[in-house]
């Protein structure tokens, strides 16, 4: 057990563990500290992975009830929530153990405890038993991630008033679920419980759902979700919640002010965003600068204002996404090792894992208009894609935005089946600076959903084969 390392990472999420592993691969001595007791961070423990396990299972449950009959399959469908949760927990256990294995393989020391920077090059780790160890590090990477954004006046108990963490482990299917915030978490976890039988009501402060998405996609998304049974209260804010026996009385009022109204529910999910987790780390003492949102400020190479201290992932600027944290981790480790690391911030995809999925990379129409960039649009609906018809998933479309002057792809927006997988092609195209014609003239296998991407690219120049 060394007490001096080339680099020490605080935080063992996708940012932290990937940085530590890459440092090890590059021949540096590295350690990774996490207070959770299990490596993998938010993503593996209480985020991406458990939520996708529930989304997968609940989607199969709904498909079995809704679609099997259309395919001539007869089956008696029931739900054992305990087994479903075991499926989720098993995967989380396997993946978090996998991180510990990768640490060993790459000679990274995994340290369980709470890390605090006490001086440049020095970290104190408080172990769960209270013992304190001081570690010297030539480089320190802050990868402490993010935490749930609290809602004023509402106390989360993780049983009836839950954050995403509680919503991943409800003990029974609530009859009614009220979601505060029509963002990614609200719609993904809202979908899980709606499919399992809850009546889901979503209260959103702004006038539209998923505010960061392209407006046309967001509108189509809301329409599809409403058809599935979601109820939306837009331009509405929650001002309080009261426990009345088994019922929660939630007070809401128009965002712009107005008469309050009470909505009754059994469980309330607070999903109004996440905030960087940068408190109690000793940052003030060593002088590491943060912005007004509490994010650690870095240059594009992840260096903070204090030499030898770096930051990556959710605790710095940019989308709070696991793959963004992972890419920054690798680039940061490479910089520390004296190599050139780079993350193309214009080509980071983002996916909402509902059914249909929504996936985007690059600019929205609204962003291009605001930037004064002239663009062309190509669109293709999944209702005209043969493969989509065979899998009973024809809702949605692919939309490609290309620069008018050069035909360079500037944004791709997909709402439809397998959108999260389809976006990889668009991301690669953007990484390579492709034109829409490059995609349109690339042979795509038939019959696949990828043909919808190609047809949207063809539509940019008006030669799509849509009937
Ligand atoms: P984190 O994963 O948050 O890891 C930070 C770690 O640092 C934590 O384990 C924390 O315990 C530890 N830590 C903090 N302070 C200290 C300290 N002082 N000492 C020691 N340890 C400390 N993203 C996607 O890309 N796809 C998805 O499908 C997706 N689904 C999500 C679903 C949910 C419900 C949630 C909540 C998030 C989801 N995300 C998803 C976001 C994703 O989880 C984050 O973007 C990602 O985990 C960020 O990685 P990170 O390494 O920066 O931080
Ligand atoms: P979000 O930012 O996606 O959505 C929050 C929503 O809450 C917004 O629509 C916002 O307008 C609304 N809101 C804010 N304050 C409100 C209030 N007081 N009352 C009502 N509505 C309010 O945040 P969310 O869903 O909590 O997710 C946090 C982050 O986690 C995401 O931004 C994303 O980075 C990450 N994540 C990613 C996933 C993925 O990649 N599939 C899945 C889940 C989370």
Coordinates of N, CA and C and ligand atoms in Angstrom, one line a residue, residues 52 151 180-185 188 203-206 211 271-274 320-321 351 353, ligand 2:
X52 N -31.5 1.3 -16.7 CA -31.7 0.6 -18.0 C -32.2 -0.8 -17.8
X151 N -35.5 20.1 -4.2 CA -36.6 21.0 -4.6 C -37.0 21.7 -3.3
X180 N -41.9 15.3 -10.7 CA -41.6 16.7 -10.8 C -40.4 16.8 -11.8
X181 N -40.6 17.4 -13.0 CA -39.5 17.6 -13.9 C -39.6 16.7 -15.1
X182 N -39.9 17.2 -16.3 CA -40.1 16.4 -17.5 C -38.8 16.3 -18.2
X183 N -37.7 16.0 -17.5 CA -36.4 15.8 -18.1 C -36.1 14.3 -18.3
X184 N -34.9 14.0 -18.5 CA -34.5 12.6 -18.8 C -34.9 11.6 -17.7
X185 N -34.6 12.0 -16.5 CA -34.9 11.0 -15.4 C -36.4 10.8 -15.2
X188 N -37.7 8.7 -18.2 CA -37.3 7.3 -18.2 C -37.9 6.6 -17.0
X203 N -45.2 17.1 -13.7 CA -45.3 18.5 -13.5 C -44.0 19.1 -14.0
X204 N -44.1 20.0 -15.0 CA -42.9 20.6 -15.6 C -43.0 22.1 -15.5
X205 N -41.9 22.7 -15.0 CA -41.9 24.2 -14.8 C -42.0 24.9 -16.2
X206 N -41.3 24.4 -17.2 CA -41.3 25.1 -18.5 C -42.5 24.7 -19.3
X211 N -36.5 20.2 -22.3 CA -36.3 21.5 -22.9 C -35.0 21.6 -23.8
X271 N -37.3 15.1 -9.9 CA -36.2 14.9 -11.0 C -36.1 16.2 -11.7
X272 N -35.5 17.2 -11.0 CA -35.4 18.6 -11.6 C -34.0 18.9 -11.9
X273 N -33.2 17.9 -12.1 CA -31.8 18.2 -12.5 C -30.8 17.6 -11.4
X274 N -29.5 17.7 -11.7 CA -28.5 17.3 -10.8 C -27.5 18.5 -10.7
X320 N -24.1 16.2 -18.4 CA -23.8 15.3 -17.3 C -24.1 13.9 -17.8
X321 N -23.2 13.3 -18.5 CA -23.4 12.0 -19.2 C -22.2 11.1 -18.9
X351 N -28.9 10.3 -25.2 CA -30.0 9.4 -25.5 C -31.0 9.4 -24.3
X353 N -33.7 6.8 -22.9 CA -34.0 5.4 -23.2 C -35.5 5.1 -22.9
Ligands
LIG2 P1 -33.0 17.4 -16.6 O1 -32.2 18.6 -16.6 O2 -32.9 16.4 -17.7 O3 -34.5 17.7 -16.4 C1 -35.0 18.5 -15.4 C2 -36.4 19.0 -15.7 O4 -36.9 19.6 -14.6 C3 -36.3 20.1 -16.8 O5 -37.3 19.9 -17.8 C4 -36.6 21.4 -16.0 O6 -37.2 22.4 -16.7 C5 -37.5 20.8 -14.9 N1 -37.6 21.6 -13.7 C6 -36.5 22.3 -13.1 N2 -37.0 22.8 -11.9 C7 -38.3 22.5 -11.8 C8 -39.3 22.7 -10.8 N3 -39.0 23.4 -9.7 N4 -40.5 22.2 -11.0 C9 -40.8 21.5 -12.1 N5 -39.9 21.2 -13.1 C10 -38.7 21.7 -12.9 O7 -32.6 16.6 -15.2 P2 -32.9 15.2 -14.7 O8 -34.0 14.6 -15.4 O9 -33.1 15.3 -13.2 O10 -31.6 14.5 -15.0 C11 -30.3 15.0 -14.5 C12 -29.2 14.6 -15.5 O11 -28.9 13.3 -15.3 C13 -29.6 14.8 -16.9 O12 -29.5 16.2 -17.3 C14 -28.6 13.9 -17.6 O13 -27.4 14.7 -17.8 C15 -28.4 12.8 -16.6 N6 -29.2 11.6 -17.0 C16 -29.0 11.1 -18.2 C17 -29.7 10.0 -18.7 C18 -29.4 9.5 -20.0 O14 -28.4 9.9 -20.6 N7 -30.3 8.7 -20.6 C19 -30.7 9.4 -17.9 C20 -30.9 10.1 -16.6 C21 -30.1 11.1 -16.2

